[in-house]
mmCIF file of C-alpha atoms and ligand atoms in Angstrom:
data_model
loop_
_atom_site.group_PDB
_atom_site.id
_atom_site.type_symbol
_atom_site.label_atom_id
_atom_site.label_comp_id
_atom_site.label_asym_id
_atom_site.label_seq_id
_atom_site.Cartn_x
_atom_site.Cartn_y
_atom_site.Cartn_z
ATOM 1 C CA UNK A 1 0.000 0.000 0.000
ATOM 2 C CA UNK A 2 1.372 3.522 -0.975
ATOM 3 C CA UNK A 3 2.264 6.050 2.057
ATOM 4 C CA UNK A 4 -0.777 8.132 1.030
ATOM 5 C CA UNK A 5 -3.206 5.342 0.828
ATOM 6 C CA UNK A 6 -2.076 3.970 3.963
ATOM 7 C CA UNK A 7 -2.168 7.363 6.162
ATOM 8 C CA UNK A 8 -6.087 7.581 4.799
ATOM 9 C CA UNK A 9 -7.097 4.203 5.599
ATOM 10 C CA UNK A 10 -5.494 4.283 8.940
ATOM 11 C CA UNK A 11 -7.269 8.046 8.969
ATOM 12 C CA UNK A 12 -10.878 6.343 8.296
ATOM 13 C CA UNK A 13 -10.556 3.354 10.315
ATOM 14 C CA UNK A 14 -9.777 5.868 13.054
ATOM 15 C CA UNK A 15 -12.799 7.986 12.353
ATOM 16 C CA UNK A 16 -14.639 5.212 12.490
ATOM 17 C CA UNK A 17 -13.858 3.906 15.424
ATOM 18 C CA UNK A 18 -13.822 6.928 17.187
ATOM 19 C CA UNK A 19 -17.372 8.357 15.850
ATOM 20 C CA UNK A 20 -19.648 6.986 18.448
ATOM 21 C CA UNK A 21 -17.910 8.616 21.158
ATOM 22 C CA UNK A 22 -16.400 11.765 19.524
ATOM 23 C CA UNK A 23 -18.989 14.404 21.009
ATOM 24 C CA UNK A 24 -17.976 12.875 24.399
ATOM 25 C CA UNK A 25 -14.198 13.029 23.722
ATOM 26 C CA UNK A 26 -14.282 16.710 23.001
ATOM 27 C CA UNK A 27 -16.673 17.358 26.170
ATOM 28 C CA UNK A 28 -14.992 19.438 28.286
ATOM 29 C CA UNK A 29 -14.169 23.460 29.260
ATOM 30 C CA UNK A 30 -10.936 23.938 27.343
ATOM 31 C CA UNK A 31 -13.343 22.764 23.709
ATOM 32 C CA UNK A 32 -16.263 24.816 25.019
ATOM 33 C CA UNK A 33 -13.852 28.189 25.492
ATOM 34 C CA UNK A 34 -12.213 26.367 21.452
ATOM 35 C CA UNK A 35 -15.686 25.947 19.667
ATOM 36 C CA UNK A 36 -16.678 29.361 21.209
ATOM 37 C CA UNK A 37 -13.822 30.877 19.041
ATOM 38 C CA UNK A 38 -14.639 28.870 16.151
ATOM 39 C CA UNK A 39 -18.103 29.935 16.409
ATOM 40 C CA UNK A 40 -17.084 33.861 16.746
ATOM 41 C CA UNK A 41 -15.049 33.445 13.224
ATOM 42 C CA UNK A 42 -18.211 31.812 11.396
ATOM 43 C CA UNK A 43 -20.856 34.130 12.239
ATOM 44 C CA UNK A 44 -19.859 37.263 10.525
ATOM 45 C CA UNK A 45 -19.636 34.866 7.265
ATOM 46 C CA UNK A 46 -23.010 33.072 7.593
ATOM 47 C CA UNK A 47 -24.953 33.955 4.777
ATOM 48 C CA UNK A 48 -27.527 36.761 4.884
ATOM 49 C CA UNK A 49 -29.442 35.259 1.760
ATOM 50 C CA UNK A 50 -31.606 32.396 3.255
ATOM 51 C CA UNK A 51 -31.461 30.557 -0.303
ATOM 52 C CA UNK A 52 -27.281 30.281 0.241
ATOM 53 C CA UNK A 53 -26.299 26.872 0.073
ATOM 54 C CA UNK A 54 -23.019 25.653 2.644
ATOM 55 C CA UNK A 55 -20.798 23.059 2.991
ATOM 56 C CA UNK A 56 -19.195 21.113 6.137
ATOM 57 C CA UNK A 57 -15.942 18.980 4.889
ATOM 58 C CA UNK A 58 -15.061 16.681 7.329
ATOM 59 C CA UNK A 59 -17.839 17.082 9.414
ATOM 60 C CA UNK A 60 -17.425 14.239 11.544
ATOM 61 C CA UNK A 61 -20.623 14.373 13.993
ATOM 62 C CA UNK A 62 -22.027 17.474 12.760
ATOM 63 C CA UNK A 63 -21.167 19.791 14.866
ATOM 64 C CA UNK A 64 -20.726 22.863 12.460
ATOM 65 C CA UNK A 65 -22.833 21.767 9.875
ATOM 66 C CA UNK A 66 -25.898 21.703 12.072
ATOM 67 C CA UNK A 67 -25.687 24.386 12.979
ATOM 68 C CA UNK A 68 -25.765 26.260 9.488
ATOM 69 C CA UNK A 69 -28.840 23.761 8.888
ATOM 70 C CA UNK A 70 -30.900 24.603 12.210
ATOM 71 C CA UNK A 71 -30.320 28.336 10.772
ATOM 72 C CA UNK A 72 -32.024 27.790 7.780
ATOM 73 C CA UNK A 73 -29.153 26.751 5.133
ATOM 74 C CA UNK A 74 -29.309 24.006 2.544
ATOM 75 C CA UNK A 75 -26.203 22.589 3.633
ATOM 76 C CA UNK A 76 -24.120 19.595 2.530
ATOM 77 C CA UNK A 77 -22.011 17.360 5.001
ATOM 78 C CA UNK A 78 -18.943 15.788 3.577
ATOM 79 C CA UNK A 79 -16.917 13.389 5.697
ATOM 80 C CA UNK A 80 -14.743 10.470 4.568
ATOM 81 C CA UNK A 81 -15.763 8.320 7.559
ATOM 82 C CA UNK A 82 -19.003 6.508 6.882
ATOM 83 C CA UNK A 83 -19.255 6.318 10.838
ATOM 84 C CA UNK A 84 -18.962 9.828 11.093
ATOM 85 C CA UNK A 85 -21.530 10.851 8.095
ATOM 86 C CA UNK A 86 -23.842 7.993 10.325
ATOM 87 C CA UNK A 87 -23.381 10.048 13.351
ATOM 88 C CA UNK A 88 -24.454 13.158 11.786
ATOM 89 C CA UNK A 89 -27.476 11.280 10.235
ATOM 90 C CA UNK A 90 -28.621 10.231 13.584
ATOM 91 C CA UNK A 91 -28.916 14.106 14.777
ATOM 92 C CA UNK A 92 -31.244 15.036 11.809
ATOM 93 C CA UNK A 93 -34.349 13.837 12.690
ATOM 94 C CA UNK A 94 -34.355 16.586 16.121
ATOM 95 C CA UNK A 95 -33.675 19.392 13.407
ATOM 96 C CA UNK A 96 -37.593 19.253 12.721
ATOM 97 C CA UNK A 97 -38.176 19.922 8.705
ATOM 98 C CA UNK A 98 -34.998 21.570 8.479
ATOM 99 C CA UNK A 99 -33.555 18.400 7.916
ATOM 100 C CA UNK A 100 -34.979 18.425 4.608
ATOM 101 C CA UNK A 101 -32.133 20.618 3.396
ATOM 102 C CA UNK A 102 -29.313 18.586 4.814
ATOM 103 C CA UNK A 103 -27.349 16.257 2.004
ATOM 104 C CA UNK A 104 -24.664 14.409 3.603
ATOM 105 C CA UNK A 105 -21.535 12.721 1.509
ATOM 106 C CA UNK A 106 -19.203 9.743 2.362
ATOM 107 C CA UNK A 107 -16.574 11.262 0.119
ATOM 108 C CA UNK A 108 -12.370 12.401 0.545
ATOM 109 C CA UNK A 109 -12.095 16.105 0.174
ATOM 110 C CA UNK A 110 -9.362 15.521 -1.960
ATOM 111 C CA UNK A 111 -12.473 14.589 -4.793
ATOM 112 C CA UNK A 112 -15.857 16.243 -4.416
ATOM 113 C CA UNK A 113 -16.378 15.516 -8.065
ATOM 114 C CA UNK A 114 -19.915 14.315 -6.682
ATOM 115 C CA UNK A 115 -20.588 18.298 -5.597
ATOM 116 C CA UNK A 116 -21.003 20.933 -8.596
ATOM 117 C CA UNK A 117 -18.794 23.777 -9.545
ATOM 118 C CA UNK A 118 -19.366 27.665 -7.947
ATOM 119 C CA UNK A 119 -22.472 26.627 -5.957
ATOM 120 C CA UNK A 120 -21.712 27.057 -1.796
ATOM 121 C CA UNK A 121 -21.606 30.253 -0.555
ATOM 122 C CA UNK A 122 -19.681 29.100 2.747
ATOM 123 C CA UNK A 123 -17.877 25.721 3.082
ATOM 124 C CA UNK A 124 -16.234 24.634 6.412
ATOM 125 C CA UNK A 125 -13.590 22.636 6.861
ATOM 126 C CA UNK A 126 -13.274 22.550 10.792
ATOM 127 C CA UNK A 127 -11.035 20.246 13.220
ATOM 128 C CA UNK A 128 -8.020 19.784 10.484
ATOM 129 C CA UNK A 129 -9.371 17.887 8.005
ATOM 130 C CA UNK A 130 -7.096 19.983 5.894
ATOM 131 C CA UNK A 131 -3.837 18.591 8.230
ATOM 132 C CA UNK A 132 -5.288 15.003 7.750
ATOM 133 C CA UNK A 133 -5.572 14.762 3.908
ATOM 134 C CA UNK A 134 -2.921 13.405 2.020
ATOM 135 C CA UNK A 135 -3.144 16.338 -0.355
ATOM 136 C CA UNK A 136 -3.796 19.693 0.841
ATOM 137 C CA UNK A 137 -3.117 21.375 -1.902
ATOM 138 C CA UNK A 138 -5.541 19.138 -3.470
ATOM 139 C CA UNK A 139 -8.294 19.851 -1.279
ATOM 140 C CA UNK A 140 -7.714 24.160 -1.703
ATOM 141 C CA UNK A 141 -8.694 23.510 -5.495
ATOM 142 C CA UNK A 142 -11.469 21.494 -4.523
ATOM 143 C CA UNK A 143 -13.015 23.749 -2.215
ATOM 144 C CA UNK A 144 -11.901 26.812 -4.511
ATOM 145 C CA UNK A 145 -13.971 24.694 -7.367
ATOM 146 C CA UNK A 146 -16.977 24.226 -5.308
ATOM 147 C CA UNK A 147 -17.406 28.315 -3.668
ATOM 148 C CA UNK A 148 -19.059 30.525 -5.305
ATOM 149 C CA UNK A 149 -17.656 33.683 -6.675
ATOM 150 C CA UNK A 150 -17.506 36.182 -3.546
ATOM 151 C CA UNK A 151 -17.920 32.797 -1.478
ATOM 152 C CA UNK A 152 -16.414 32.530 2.020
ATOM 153 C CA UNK A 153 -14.339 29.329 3.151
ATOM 154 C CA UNK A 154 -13.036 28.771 6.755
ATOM 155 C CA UNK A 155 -10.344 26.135 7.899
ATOM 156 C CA UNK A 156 -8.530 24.701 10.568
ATOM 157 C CA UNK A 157 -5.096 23.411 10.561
ATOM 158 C CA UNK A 158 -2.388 22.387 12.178
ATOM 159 C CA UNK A 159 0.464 24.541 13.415
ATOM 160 C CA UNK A 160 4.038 23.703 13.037
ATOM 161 C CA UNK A 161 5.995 25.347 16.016
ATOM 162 C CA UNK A 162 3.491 24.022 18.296
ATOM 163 C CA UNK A 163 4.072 20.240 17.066
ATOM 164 C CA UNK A 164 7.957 20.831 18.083
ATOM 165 C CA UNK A 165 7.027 20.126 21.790
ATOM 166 C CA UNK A 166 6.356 17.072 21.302
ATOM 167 C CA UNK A 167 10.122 16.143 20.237
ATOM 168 C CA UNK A 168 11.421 18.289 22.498
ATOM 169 C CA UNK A 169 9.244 16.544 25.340
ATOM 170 C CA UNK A 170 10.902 13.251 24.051
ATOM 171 C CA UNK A 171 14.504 15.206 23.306
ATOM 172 C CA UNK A 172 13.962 13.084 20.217
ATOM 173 C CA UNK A 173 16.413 15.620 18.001
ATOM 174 C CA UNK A 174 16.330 12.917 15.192
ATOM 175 C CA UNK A 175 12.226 12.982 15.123
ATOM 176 C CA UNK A 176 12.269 17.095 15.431
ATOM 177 C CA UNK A 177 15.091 17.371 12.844
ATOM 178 C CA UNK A 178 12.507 15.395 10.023
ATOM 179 C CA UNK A 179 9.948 17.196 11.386
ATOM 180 C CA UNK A 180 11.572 21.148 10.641
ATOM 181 C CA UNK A 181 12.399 19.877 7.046
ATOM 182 C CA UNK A 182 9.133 18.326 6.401
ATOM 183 C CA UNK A 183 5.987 19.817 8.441
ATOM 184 C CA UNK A 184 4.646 16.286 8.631
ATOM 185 C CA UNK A 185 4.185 14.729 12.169
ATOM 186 C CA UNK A 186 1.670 11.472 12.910
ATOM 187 C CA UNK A 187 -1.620 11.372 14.608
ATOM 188 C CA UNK A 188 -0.191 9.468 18.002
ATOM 189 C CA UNK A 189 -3.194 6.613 18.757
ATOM 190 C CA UNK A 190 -1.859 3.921 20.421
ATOM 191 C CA UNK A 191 -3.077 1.209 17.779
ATOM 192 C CA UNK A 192 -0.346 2.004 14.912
ATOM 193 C CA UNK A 193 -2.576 1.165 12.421
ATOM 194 C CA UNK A 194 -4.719 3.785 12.925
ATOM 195 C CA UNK A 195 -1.761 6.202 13.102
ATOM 196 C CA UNK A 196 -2.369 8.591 10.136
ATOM 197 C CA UNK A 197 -0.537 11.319 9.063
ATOM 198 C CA UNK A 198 -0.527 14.518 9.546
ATOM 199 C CA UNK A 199 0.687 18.110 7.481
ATOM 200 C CA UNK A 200 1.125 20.982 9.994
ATOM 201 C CA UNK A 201 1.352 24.618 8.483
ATOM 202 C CA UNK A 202 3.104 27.506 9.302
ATOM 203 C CA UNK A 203 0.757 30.887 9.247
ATOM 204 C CA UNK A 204 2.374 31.428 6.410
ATOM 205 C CA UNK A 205 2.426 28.541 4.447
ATOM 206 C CA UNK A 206 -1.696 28.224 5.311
ATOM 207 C CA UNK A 207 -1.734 31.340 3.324
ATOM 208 C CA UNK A 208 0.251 30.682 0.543
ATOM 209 C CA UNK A 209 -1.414 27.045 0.081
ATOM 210 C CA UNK A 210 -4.899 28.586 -0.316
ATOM 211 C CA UNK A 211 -3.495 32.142 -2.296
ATOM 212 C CA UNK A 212 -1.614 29.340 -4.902
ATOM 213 C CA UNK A 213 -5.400 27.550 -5.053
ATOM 214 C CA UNK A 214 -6.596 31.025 -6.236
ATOM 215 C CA UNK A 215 -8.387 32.442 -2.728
ATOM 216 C CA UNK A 216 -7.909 35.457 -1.050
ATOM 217 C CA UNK A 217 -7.088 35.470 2.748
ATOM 218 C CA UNK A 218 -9.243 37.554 4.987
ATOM 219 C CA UNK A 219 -8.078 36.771 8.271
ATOM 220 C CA UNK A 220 -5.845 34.114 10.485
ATOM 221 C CA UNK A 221 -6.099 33.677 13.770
ATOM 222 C CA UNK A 222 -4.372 31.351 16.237
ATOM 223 C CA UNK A 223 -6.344 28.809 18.554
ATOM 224 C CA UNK A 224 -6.143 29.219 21.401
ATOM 225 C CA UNK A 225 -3.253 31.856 21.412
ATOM 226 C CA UNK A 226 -3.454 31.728 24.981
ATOM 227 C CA UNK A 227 -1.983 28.397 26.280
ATOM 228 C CA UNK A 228 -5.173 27.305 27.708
ATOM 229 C CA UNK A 229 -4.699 23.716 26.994
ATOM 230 C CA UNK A 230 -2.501 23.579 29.863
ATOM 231 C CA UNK A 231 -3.930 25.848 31.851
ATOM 232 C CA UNK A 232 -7.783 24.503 32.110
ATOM 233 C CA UNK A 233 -8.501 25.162 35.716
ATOM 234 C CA UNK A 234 -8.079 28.969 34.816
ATOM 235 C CA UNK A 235 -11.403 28.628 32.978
ATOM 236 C CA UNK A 236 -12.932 27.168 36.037
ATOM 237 C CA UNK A 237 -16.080 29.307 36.267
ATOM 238 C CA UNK A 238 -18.340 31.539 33.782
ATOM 239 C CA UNK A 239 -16.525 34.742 34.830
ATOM 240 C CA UNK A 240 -12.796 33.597 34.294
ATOM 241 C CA UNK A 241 -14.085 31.923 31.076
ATOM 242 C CA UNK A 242 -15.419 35.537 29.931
ATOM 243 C CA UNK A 243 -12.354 37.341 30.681
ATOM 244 C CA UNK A 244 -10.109 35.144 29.403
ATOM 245 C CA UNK A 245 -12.210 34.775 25.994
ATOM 246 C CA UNK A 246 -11.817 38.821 25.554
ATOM 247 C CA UNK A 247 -8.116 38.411 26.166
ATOM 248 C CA UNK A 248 -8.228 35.777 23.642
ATOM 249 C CA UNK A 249 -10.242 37.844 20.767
ATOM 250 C CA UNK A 250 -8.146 41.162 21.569
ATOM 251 C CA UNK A 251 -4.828 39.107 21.158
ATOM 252 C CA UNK A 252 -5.869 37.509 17.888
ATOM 253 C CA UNK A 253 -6.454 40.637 16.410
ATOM 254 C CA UNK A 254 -3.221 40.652 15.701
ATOM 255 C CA UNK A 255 -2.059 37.851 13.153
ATOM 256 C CA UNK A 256 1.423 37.169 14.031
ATOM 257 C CA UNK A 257 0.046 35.905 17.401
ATOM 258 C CA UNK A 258 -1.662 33.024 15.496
ATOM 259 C CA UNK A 259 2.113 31.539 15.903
ATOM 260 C CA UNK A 260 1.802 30.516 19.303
ATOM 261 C CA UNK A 261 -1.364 28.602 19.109
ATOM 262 C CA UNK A 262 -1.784 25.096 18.795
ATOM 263 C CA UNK A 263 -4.167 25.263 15.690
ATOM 264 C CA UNK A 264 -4.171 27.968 12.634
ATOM 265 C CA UNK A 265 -7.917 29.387 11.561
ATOM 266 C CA UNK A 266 -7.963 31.078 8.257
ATOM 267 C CA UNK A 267 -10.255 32.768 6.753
ATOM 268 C CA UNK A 268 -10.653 33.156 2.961
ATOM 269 C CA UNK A 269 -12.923 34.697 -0.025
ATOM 270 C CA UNK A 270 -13.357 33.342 -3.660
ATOM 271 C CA UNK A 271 -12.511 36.323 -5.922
HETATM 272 C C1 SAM B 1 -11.047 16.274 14.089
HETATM 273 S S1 SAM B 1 -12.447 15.800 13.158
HETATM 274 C C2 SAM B 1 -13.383 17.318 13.071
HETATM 275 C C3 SAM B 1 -14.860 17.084 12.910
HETATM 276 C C4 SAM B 1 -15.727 18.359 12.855
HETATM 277 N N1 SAM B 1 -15.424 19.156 11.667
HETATM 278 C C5 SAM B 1 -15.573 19.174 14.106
HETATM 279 O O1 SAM B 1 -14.979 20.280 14.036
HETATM 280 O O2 SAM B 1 -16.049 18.717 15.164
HETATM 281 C C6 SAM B 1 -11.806 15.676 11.494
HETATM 282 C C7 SAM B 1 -12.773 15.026 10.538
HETATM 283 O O3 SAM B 1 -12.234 15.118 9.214
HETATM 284 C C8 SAM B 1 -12.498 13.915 8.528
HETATM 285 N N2 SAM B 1 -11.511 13.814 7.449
HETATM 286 C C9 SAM B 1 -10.187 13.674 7.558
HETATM 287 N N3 SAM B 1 -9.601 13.603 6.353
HETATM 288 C C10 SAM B 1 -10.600 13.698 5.442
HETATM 289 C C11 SAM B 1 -10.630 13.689 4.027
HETATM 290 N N4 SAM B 1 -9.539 13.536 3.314
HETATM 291 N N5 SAM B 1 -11.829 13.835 3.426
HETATM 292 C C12 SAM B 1 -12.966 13.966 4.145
HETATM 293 N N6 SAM B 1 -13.000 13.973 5.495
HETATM 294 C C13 SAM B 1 -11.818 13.849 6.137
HETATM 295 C C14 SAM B 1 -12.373 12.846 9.608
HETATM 296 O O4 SAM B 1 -13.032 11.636 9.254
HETATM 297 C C15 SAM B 1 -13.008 13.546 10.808
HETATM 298 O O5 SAM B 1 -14.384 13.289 10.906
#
């Protein structure tokens, strides 16, 4: 089996294993104070036309998507795991006759040749999907093909200097070495199998990967730029989880702070 076509199988068996319990996995104050920031970069790009079509790639359970779809969107869910797309499908029956307008898509983002040409007027791609692909690049022009002109696309990645503590952690020089040349580091499940890999980005390179597909960046923003992660008990009540979220949205203003974070967010428009 090629690299490629290993790292996606191991990617989707994963996904699949994992889909049944994913909401729960990601159930806890440092995601709540993440999604809220994820959240905060979508709505000022949700649609104000209520015929605008969207698009969730990688969806896994839904989150994102559904939440486009309980606003009123025709939106389309797009997720190489059949478990995950399952997931999803389980949560539309509680969206009422909304979920009339939700189309969901075992397919790789790296060929949406099932989805037409210029027709979404936001696509997603949230929780890396872009870092997990074998092709990024590959997956730009896709979701480039599939906006529509004066479209918005958002998307999560990876970001390089904060994968370097995990060498450094190990003082595995060798490992952080391949990892400076490359940008590509492994998704670290214990069964190997299921070890896929994965393309982190510099701000810079985010920008230049989607600019070379033909977008224009808006905006990039680290997340969390504060080191949160490690620091959870600091959002241990509604008032420390306010502050801290302004202190978070003033310093992202600036871009070059989107360095320190453990994931990139950009923000991009279909000329
Ligand atoms: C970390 S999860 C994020 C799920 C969801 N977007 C969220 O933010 O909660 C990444 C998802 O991307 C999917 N994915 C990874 N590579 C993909 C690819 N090449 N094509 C389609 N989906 C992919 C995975 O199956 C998984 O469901």
């Amino acid at each position: 089996v090629k690299p490629r076509a290993h790292s996606k199988q191991a990617s989707q068996r994963y996904h699949n294993r994992v889909a049944g319990k994913y909401d729960a996995m990601y159930d806890d104050v440092y995601w709540e104070f993440h999604d809220r920031l994820t959240w905060e970069a979508i709505k000022p790009f949700i649609p104000r036309d209520a015929s605008a079509r969207c698009c969730d790639l990688g969806c896994g359970t839904g989150k994102w998507g559904l939440k486009l779809l309980k606003s009123g969107y025709a939106t389309t869910f797009v997720d190489h795991s059949p478990a995950m797309i399952q997931r999803t499908s389980e949560k539309l029956p509680s969206m009422g006759p909304k979920a009339k307008k939700a189309t969901l898509l075992v397919a790789d983002m790296l060929d949406l040749s099932a989805l037409a040409s210029d027709q979404f007027d936001l696509i997603l791609a949230m929780g890396d999907p872009l870092s997990i692909c074998s092709d990024p690049a590959r997956a730009a022009s896709e979701m480039l093909r599939i906006c529509k002109r004066g479209g918005a696309a958002i998307a999560t990645a990876d970001n390089k200097v904060a994968a370097t503590q995990y060498f450094l952690q190990r003082g595995d020089l060798d490992g952080l070495e391949a990892f400076v040349a490359t940008g590509r580091s492994r998704w670290l499940t214990d069964d190997r199998s299921e070890q896929f890999e994965l393309m982190t980005f510099t701000p810079s390179q985010l920008q230049a990967l989607f600019e070379r597909a033909g977008f224009i960046m808006c905006k990039i923003t680290g997340k969390t730029v504060l080191p949160i992660r490690q620091f959870r008990n600091s959002l241990a009540d509604a008032t420390m989880f306010d502050r801290l979220m302004r202190m978070e949205l003033e310093l992202s203003r600036d871009p070059s702070t989107a360095a320190a974070a453990g994931h990139l967010q950009i923000v991009l428009r279909k000329p």
